[in-house]
Coordinates of N, CA and C in Angstrom, one line a residue:
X80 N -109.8 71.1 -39.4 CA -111.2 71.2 -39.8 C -111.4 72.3 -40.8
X81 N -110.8 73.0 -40.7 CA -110.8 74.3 -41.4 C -110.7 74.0 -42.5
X82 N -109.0 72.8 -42.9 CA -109.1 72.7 -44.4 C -109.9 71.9 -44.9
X83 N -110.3 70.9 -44.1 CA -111.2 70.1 -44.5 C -112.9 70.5 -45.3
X84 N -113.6 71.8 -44.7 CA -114.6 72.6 -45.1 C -113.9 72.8 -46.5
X85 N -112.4 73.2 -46.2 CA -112.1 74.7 -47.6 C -112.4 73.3 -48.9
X86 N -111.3 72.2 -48.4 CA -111.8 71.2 -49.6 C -113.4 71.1 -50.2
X87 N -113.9 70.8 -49.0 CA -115.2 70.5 -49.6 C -116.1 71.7 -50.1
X88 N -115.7 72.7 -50.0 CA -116.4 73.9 -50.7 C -115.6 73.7 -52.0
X89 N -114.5 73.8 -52.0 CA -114.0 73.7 -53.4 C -113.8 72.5 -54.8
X90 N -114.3 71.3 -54.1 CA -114.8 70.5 -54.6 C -116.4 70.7 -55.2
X91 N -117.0 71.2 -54.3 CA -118.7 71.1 -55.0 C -118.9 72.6 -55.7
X92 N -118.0 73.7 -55.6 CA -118.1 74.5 -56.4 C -117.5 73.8 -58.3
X93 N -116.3 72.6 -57.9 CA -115.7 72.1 -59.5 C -117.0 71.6 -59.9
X94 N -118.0 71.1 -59.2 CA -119.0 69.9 -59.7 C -120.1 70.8 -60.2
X95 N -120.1 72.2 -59.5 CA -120.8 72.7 -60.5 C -120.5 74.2 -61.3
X96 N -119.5 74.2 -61.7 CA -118.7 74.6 -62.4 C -118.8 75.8 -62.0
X97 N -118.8 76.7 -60.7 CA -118.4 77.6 -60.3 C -117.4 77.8 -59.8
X98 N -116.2 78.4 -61.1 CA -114.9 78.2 -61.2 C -114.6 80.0 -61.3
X99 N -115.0 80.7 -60.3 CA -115.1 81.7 -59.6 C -113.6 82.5 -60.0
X100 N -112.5 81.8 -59.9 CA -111.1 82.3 -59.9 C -110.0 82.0 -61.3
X101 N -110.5 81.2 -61.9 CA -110.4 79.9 -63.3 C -110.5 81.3 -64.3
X102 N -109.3 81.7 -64.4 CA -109.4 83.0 -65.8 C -110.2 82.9 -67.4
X103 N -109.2 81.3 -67.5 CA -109.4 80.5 -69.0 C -110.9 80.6 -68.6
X104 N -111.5 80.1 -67.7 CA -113.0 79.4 -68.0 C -113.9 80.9 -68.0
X105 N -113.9 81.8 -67.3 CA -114.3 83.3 -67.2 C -114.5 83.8 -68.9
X106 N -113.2 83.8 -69.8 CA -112.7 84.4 -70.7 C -113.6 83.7 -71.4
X107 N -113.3 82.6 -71.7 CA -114.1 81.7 -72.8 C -115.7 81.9 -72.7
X108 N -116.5 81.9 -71.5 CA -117.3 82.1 -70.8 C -118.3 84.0 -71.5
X109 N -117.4 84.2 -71.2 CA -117.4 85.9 -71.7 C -117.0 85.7 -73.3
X110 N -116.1 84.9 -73.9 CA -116.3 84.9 -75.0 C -117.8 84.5 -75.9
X111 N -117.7 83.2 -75.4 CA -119.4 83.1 -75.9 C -120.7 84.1 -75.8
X112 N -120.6 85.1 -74.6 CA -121.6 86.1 -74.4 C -121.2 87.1 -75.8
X113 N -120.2 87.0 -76.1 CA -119.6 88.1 -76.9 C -120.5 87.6 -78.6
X114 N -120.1 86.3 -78.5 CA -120.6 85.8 -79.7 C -122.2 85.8 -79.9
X115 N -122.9 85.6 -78.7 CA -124.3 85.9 -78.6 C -124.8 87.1 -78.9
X116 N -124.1 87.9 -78.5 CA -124.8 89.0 -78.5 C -124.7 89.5 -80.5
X117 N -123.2 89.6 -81.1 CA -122.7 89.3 -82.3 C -124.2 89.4 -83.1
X118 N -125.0 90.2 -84.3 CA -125.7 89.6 -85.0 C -124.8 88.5 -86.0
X119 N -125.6 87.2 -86.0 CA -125.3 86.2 -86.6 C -125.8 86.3 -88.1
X120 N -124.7 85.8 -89.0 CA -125.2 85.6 -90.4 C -126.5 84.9 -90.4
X121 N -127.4 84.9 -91.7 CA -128.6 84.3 -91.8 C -128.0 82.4 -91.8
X122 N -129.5 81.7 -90.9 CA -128.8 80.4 -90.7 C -128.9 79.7 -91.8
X123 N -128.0 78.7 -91.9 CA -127.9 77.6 -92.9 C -128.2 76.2 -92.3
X124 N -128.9 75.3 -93.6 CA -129.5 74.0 -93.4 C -128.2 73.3 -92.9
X125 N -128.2 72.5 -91.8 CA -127.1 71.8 -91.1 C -126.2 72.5 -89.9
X126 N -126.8 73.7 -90.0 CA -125.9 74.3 -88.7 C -126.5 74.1 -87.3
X127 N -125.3 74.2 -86.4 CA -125.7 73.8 -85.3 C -125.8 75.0 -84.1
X128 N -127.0 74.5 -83.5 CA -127.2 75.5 -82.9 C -127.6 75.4 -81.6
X129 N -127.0 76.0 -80.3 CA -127.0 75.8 -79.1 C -127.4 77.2 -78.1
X130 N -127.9 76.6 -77.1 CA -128.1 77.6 -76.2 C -128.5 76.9 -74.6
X131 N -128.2 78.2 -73.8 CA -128.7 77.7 -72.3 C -129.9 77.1 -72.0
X132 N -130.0 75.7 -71.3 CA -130.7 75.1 -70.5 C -131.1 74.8 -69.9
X133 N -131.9 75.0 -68.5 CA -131.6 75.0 -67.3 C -130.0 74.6 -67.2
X134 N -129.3 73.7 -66.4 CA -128.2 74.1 -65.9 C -127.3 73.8 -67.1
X135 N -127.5 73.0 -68.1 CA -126.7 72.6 -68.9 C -126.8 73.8 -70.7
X136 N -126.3 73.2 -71.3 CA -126.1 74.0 -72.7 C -126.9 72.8 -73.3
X137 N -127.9 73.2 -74.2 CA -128.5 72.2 -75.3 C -128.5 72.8 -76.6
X138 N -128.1 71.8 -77.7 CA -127.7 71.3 -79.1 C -128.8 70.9 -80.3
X139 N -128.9 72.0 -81.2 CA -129.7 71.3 -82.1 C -129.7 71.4 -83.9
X140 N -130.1 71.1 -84.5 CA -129.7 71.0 -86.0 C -131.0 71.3 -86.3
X141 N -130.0 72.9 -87.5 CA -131.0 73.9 -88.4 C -131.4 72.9 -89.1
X142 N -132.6 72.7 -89.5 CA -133.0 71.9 -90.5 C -133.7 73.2 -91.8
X143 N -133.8 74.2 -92.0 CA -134.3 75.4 -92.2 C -135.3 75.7 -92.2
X144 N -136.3 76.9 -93.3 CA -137.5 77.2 -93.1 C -138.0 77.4 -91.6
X145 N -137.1 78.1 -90.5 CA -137.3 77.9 -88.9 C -137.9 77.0 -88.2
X146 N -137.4 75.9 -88.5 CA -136.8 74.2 -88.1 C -135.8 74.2 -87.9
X147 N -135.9 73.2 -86.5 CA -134.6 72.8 -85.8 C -135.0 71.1 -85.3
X148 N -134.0 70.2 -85.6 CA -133.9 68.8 -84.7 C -133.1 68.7 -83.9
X149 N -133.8 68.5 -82.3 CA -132.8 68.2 -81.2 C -133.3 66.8 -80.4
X150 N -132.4 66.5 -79.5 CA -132.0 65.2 -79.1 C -133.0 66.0 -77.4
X151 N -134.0 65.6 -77.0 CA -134.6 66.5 -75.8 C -134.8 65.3 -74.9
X152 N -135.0 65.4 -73.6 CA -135.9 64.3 -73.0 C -137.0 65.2 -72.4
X153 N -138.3 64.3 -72.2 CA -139.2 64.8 -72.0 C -140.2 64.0 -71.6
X154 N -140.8 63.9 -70.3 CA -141.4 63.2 -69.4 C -142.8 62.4 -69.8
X155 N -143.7 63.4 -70.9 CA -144.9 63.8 -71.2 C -145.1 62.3 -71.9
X156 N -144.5 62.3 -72.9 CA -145.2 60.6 -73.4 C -144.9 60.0 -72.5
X157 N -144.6 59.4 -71.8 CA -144.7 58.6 -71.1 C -146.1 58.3 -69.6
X158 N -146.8 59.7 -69.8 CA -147.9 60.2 -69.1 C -149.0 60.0 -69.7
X159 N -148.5 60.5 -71.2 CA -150.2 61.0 -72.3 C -149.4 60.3 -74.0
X160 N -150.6 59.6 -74.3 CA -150.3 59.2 -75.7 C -151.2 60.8 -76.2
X161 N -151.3 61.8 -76.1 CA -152.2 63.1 -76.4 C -150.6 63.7 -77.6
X162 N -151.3 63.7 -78.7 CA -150.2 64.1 -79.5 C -150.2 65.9 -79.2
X163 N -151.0 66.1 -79.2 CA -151.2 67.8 -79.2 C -150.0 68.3 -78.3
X164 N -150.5 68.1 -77.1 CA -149.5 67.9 -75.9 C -148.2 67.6 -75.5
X165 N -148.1 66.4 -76.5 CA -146.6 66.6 -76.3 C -146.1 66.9 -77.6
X166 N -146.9 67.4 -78.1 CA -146.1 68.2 -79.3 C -145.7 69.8 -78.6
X167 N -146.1 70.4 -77.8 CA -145.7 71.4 -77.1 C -145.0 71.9 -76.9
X168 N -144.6 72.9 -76.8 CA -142.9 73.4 -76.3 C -143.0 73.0 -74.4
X169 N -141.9 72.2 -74.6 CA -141.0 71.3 -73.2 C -140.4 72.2 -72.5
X170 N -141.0 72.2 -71.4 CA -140.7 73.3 -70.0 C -138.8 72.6 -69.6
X171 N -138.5 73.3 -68.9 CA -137.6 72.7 -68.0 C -138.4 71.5 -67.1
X172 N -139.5 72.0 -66.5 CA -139.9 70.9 -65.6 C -139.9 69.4 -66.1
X173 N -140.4 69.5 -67.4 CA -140.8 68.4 -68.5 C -139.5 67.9 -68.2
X174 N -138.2 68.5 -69.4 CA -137.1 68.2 -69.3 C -136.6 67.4 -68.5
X175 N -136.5 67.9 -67.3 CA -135.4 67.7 -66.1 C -136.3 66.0 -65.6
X176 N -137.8 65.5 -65.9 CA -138.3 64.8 -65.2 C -137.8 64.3 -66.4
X177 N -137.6 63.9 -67.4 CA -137.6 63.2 -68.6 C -136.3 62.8 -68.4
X178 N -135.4 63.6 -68.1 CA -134.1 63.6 -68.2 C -133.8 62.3 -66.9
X179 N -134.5 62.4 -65.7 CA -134.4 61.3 -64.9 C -134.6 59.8 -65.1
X180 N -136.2 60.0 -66.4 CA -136.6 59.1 -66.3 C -136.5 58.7 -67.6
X181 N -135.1 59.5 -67.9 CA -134.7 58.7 -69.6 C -135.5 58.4 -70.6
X182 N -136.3 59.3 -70.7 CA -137.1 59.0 -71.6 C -136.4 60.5 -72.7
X183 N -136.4 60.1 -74.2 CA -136.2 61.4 -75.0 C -136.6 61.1 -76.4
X184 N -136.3 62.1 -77.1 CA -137.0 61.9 -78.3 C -135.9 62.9 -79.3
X185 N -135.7 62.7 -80.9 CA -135.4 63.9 -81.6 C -136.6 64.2 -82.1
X186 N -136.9 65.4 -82.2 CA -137.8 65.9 -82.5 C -138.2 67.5 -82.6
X187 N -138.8 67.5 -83.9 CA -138.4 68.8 -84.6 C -139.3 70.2 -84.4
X188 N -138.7 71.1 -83.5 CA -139.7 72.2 -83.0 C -138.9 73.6 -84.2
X189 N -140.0 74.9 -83.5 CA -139.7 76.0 -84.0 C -138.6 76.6 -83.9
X190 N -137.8 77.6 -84.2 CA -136.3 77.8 -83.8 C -136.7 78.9 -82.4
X191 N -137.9 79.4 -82.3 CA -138.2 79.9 -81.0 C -138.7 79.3 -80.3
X192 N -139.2 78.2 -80.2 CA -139.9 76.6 -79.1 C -138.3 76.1 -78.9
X193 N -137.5 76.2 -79.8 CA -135.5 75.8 -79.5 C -135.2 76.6 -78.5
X194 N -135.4 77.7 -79.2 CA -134.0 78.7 -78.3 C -135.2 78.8 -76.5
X195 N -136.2 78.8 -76.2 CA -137.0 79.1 -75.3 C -136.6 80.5 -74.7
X196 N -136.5 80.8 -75.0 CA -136.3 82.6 -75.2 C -135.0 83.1 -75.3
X197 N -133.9 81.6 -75.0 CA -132.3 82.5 -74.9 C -131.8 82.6 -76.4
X198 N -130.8 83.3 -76.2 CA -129.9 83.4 -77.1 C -129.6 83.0 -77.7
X199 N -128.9 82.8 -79.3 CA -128.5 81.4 -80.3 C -127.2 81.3 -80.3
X200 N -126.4 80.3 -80.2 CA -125.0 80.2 -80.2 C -125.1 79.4 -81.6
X201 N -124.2 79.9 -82.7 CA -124.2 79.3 -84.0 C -122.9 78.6 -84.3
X202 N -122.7 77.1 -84.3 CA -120.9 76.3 -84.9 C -120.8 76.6 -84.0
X203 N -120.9 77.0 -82.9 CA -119.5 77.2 -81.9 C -119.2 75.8 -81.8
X204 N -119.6 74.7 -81.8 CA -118.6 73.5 -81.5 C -117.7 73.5 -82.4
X205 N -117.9 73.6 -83.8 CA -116.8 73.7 -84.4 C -115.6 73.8 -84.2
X206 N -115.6 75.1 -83.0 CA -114.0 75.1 -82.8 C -113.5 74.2 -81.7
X207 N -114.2 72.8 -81.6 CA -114.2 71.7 -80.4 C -113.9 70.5 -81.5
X208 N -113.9 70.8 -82.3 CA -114.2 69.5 -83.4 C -112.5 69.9 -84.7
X209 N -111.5 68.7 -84.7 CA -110.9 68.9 -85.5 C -111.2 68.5 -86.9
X210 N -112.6 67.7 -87.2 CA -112.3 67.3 -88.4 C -113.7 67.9 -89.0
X211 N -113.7 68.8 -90.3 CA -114.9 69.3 -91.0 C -116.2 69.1 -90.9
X212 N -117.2 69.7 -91.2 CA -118.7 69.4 -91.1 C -118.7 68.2 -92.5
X213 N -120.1 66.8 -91.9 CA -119.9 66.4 -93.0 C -121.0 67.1 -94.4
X214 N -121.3 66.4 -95.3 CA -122.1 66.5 -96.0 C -123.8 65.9 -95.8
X215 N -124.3 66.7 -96.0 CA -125.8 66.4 -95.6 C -126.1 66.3 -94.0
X216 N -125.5 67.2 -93.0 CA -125.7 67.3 -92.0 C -127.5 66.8 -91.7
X217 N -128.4 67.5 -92.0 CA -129.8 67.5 -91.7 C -129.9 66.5 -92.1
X218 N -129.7 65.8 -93.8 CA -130.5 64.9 -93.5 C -130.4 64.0 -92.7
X219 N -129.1 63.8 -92.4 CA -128.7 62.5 -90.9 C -129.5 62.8 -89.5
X220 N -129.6 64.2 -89.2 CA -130.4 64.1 -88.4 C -132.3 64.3 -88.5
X221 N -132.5 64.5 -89.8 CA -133.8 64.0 -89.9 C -134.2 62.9 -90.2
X222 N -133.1 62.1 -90.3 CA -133.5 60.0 -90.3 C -133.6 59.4 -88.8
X223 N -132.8 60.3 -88.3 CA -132.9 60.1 -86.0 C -134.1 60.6 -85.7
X224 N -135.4 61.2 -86.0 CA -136.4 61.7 -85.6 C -137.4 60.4 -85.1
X225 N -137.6 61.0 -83.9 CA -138.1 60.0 -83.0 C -138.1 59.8 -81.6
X226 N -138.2 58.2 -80.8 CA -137.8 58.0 -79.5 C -136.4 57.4 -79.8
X227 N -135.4 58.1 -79.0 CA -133.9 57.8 -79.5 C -133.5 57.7 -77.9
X228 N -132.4 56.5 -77.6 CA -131.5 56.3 -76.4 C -131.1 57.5 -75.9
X229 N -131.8 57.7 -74.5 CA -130.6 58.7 -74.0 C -130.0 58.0 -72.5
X230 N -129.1 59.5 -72.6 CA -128.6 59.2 -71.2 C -127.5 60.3 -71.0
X231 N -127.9 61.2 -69.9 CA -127.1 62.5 -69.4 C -125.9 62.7 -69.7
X232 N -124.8 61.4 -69.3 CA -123.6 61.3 -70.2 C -123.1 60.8 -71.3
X233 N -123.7 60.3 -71.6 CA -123.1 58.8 -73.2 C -124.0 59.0 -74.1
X234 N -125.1 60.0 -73.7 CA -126.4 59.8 -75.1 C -127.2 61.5 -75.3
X235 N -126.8 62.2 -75.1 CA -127.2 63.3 -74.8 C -127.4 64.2 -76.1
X236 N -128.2 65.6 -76.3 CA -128.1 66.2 -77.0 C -127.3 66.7 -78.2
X237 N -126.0 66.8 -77.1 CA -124.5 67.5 -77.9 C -123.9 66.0 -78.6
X238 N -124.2 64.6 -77.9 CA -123.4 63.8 -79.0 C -124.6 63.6 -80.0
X239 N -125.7 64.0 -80.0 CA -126.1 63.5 -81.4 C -125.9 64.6 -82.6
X240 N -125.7 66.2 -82.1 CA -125.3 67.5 -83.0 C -124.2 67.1 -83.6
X241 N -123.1 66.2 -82.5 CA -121.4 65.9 -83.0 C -121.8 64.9 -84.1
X242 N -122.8 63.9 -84.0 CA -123.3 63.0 -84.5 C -123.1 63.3 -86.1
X243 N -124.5 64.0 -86.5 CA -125.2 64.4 -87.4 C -124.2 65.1 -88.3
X244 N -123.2 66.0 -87.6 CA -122.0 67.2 -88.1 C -121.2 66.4 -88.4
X245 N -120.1 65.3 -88.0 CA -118.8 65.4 -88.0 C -119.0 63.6 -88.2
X246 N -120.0 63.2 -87.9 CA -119.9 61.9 -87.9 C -119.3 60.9 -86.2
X247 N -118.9 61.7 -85.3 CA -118.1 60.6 -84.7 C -119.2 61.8 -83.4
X248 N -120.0 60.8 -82.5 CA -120.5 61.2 -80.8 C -119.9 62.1 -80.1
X249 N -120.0 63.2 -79.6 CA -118.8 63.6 -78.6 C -119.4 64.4 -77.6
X250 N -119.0 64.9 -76.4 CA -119.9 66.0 -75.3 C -118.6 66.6 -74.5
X251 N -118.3 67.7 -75.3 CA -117.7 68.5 -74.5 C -118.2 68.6 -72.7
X252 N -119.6 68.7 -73.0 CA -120.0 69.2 -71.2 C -120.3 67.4 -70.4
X253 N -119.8 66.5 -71.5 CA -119.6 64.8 -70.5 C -117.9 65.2 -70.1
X254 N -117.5 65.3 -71.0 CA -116.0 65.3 -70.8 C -115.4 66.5 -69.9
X255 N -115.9 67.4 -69.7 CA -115.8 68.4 -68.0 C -115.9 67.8 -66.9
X256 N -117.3 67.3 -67.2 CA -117.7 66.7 -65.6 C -116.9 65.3 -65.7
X257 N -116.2 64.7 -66.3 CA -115.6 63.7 -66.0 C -114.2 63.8 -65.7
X258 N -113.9 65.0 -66.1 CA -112.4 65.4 -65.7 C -112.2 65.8 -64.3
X259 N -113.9 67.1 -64.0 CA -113.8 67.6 -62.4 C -114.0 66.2 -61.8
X260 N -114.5 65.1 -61.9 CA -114.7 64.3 -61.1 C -114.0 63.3 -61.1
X261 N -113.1 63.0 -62.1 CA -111.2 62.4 -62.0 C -110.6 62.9 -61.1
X262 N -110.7 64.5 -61.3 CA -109.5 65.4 -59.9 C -110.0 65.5 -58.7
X263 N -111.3 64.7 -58.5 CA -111.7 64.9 -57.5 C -111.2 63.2 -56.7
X264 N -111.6 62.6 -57.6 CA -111.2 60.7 -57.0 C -109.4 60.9 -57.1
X265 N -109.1 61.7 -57.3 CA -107.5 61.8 -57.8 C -107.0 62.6 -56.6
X266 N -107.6 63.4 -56.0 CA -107.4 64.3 -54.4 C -107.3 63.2 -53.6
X267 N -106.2 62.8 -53.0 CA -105.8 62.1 -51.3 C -106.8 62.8 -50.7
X268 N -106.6 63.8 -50.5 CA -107.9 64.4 -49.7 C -109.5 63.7 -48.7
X269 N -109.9 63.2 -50.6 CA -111.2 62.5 -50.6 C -111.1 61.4 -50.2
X270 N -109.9 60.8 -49.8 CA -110.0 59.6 -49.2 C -110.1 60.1 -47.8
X271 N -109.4 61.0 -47.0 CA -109.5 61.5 -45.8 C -110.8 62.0 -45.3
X272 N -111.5 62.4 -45.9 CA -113.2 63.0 -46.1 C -113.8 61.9 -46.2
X273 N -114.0 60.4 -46.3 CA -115.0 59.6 -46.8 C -114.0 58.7 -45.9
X274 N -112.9 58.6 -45.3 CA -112.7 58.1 -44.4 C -113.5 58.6 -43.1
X275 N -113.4 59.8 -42.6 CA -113.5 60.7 -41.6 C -115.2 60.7 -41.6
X276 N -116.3 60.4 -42.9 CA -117.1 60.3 -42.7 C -117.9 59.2 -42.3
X277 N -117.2 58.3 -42.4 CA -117.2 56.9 -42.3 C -117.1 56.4 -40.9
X278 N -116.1 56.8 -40.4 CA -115.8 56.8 -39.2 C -117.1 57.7 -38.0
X279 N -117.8 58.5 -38.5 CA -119.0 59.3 -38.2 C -119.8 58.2 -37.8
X280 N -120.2 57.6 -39.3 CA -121.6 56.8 -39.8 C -121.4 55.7 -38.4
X281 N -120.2 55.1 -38.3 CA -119.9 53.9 -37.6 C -120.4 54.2 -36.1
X282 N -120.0 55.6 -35.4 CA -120.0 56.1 -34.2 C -121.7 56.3 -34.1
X283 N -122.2 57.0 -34.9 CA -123.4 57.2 -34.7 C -124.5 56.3 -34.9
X284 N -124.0 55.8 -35.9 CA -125.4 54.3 -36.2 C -125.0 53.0 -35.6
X285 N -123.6 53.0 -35.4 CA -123.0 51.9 -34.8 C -122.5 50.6 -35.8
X286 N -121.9 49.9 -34.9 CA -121.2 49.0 -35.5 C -122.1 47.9 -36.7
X287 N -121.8 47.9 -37.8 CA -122.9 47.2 -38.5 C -122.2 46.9 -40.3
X288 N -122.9 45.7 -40.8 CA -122.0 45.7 -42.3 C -122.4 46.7 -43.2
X289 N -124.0 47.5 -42.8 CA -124.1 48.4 -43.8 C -123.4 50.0 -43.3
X290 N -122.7 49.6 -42.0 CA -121.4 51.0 -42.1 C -120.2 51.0 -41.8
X291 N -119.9 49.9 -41.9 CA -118.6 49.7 -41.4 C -117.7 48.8 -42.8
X292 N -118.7 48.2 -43.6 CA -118.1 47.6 -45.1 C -117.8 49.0 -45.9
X293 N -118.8 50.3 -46.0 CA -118.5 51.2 -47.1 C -117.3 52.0 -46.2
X294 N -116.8 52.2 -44.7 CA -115.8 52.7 -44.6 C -114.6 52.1 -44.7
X295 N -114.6 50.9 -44.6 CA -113.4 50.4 -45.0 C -112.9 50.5 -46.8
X296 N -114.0 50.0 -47.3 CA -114.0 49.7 -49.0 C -114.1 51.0 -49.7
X297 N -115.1 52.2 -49.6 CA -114.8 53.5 -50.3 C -113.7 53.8 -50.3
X298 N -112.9 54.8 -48.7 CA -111.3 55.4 -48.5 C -109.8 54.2 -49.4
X299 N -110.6 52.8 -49.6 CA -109.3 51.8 -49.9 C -109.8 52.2 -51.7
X300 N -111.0 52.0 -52.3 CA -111.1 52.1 -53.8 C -110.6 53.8 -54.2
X301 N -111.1 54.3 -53.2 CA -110.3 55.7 -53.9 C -108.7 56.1 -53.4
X302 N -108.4 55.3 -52.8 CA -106.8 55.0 -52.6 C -106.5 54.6 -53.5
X303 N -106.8 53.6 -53.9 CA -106.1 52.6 -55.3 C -106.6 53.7 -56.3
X304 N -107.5 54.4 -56.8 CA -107.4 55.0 -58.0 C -106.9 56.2 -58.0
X305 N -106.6 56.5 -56.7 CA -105.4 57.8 -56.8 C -104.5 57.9 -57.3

């Protein structure tokens, strides 16, 4: 039982990236604070620029004259055709509902309505990216201005910055959470845990196809993709 807890504490700490003992991710981690704090050269049209967001990092392109285009979601049109209003600087609350309900926009705020009081992280993807910035960064992303597809993994912020920059989609923070949650379907373990839970649901709710089909069929699919 014991190790069974230690797993599952140490699985939903991977899921949310409190990687507590993880030196590389500490370092890197503290490198970026290093770089924030850093005064930054004066910005340039096409640079990219990120900072903390509620739980995630959000991406957006200097357009200059303190303009920025970012890839946001945001709940409010979808509530109010009130232009005023949703022209507004977008709370977290906004966000996170927007973000559910997929709704988003590029769309071009102040570089202090960007940063929402944090800090600026400037190119850092760059050193995530092997092939050059292209040419005309802005204007690529000032022809995306608008309601643009999203979607938390495949359509997000950081692939449209990769977009705009380099030409080719990318998300460092899709590609984390798809690795913590490969090593997670990739743990024997989790088959033992979702067996064991399964075996719960059956005892307590009883014999039935909506609990006794997902304990047989979960512990067998994440067998086979182990």
């Amino acid at each position: 039982m014991l190790q069974l807890l230690t797993f599952l504490e140490e699985k939903v700490s991977l899921l949310f990236k409190f990687k507590l003992f993880d030196s590389s991710w500490l370092e890197s981690r503290q490198r970026e604070r290093a770089e924030r704090r850093t005064p930054s050269p004066p910005l340039r049209r096409g640079d990219v620029l990120e900072v903390p967001r509620s739980i995630f990092t959000h991406f957006g392109i200097y357009l200059g004259d303190n303009k920025v285009a970012h890839l946001i979601p945001d709940i409010l049109p979808v509530l109010t055709s009130n232009d005023k209003l949703i022209s507004s600087v977008i709370t977290n609350e906004r966000l996170i509902l927007g973000c559910i309900y997929r709704c988003a926009m590029v769309r071009v705020d102040t570089l202090e309505d960007f940063a929402y009081g944090a800090s600026i992280l400037v190119n850092h993807v760059d050193k995530m990216m092997k092939t050059p910035p292209l040419p005309d960064v802005a204007k690529r992303a000032e022809k995306l201005i608008g309601a643009f597809p999203y979607s938390l993994l495949w359509s997000n912020c950081e692939h449209f910055v990769t977009y705009c920059r380099y030409g080719a989609a990318r998300s460092r923070q899709t590609e984390q959470f798809c690795e913590v949650l490969k090593s997670i379907i990739r743990d024997q373990r989790t088959v033992i845990v979702s067996g064991l839970l399964g075996i719960i649901s059956v005892v307590y709710f009883g014999i039935a196809p909506l609990t006794t089909l997902p304990t047989i069929l979960i512990p067998f699919t994440l067998w086979m993709a182990g």
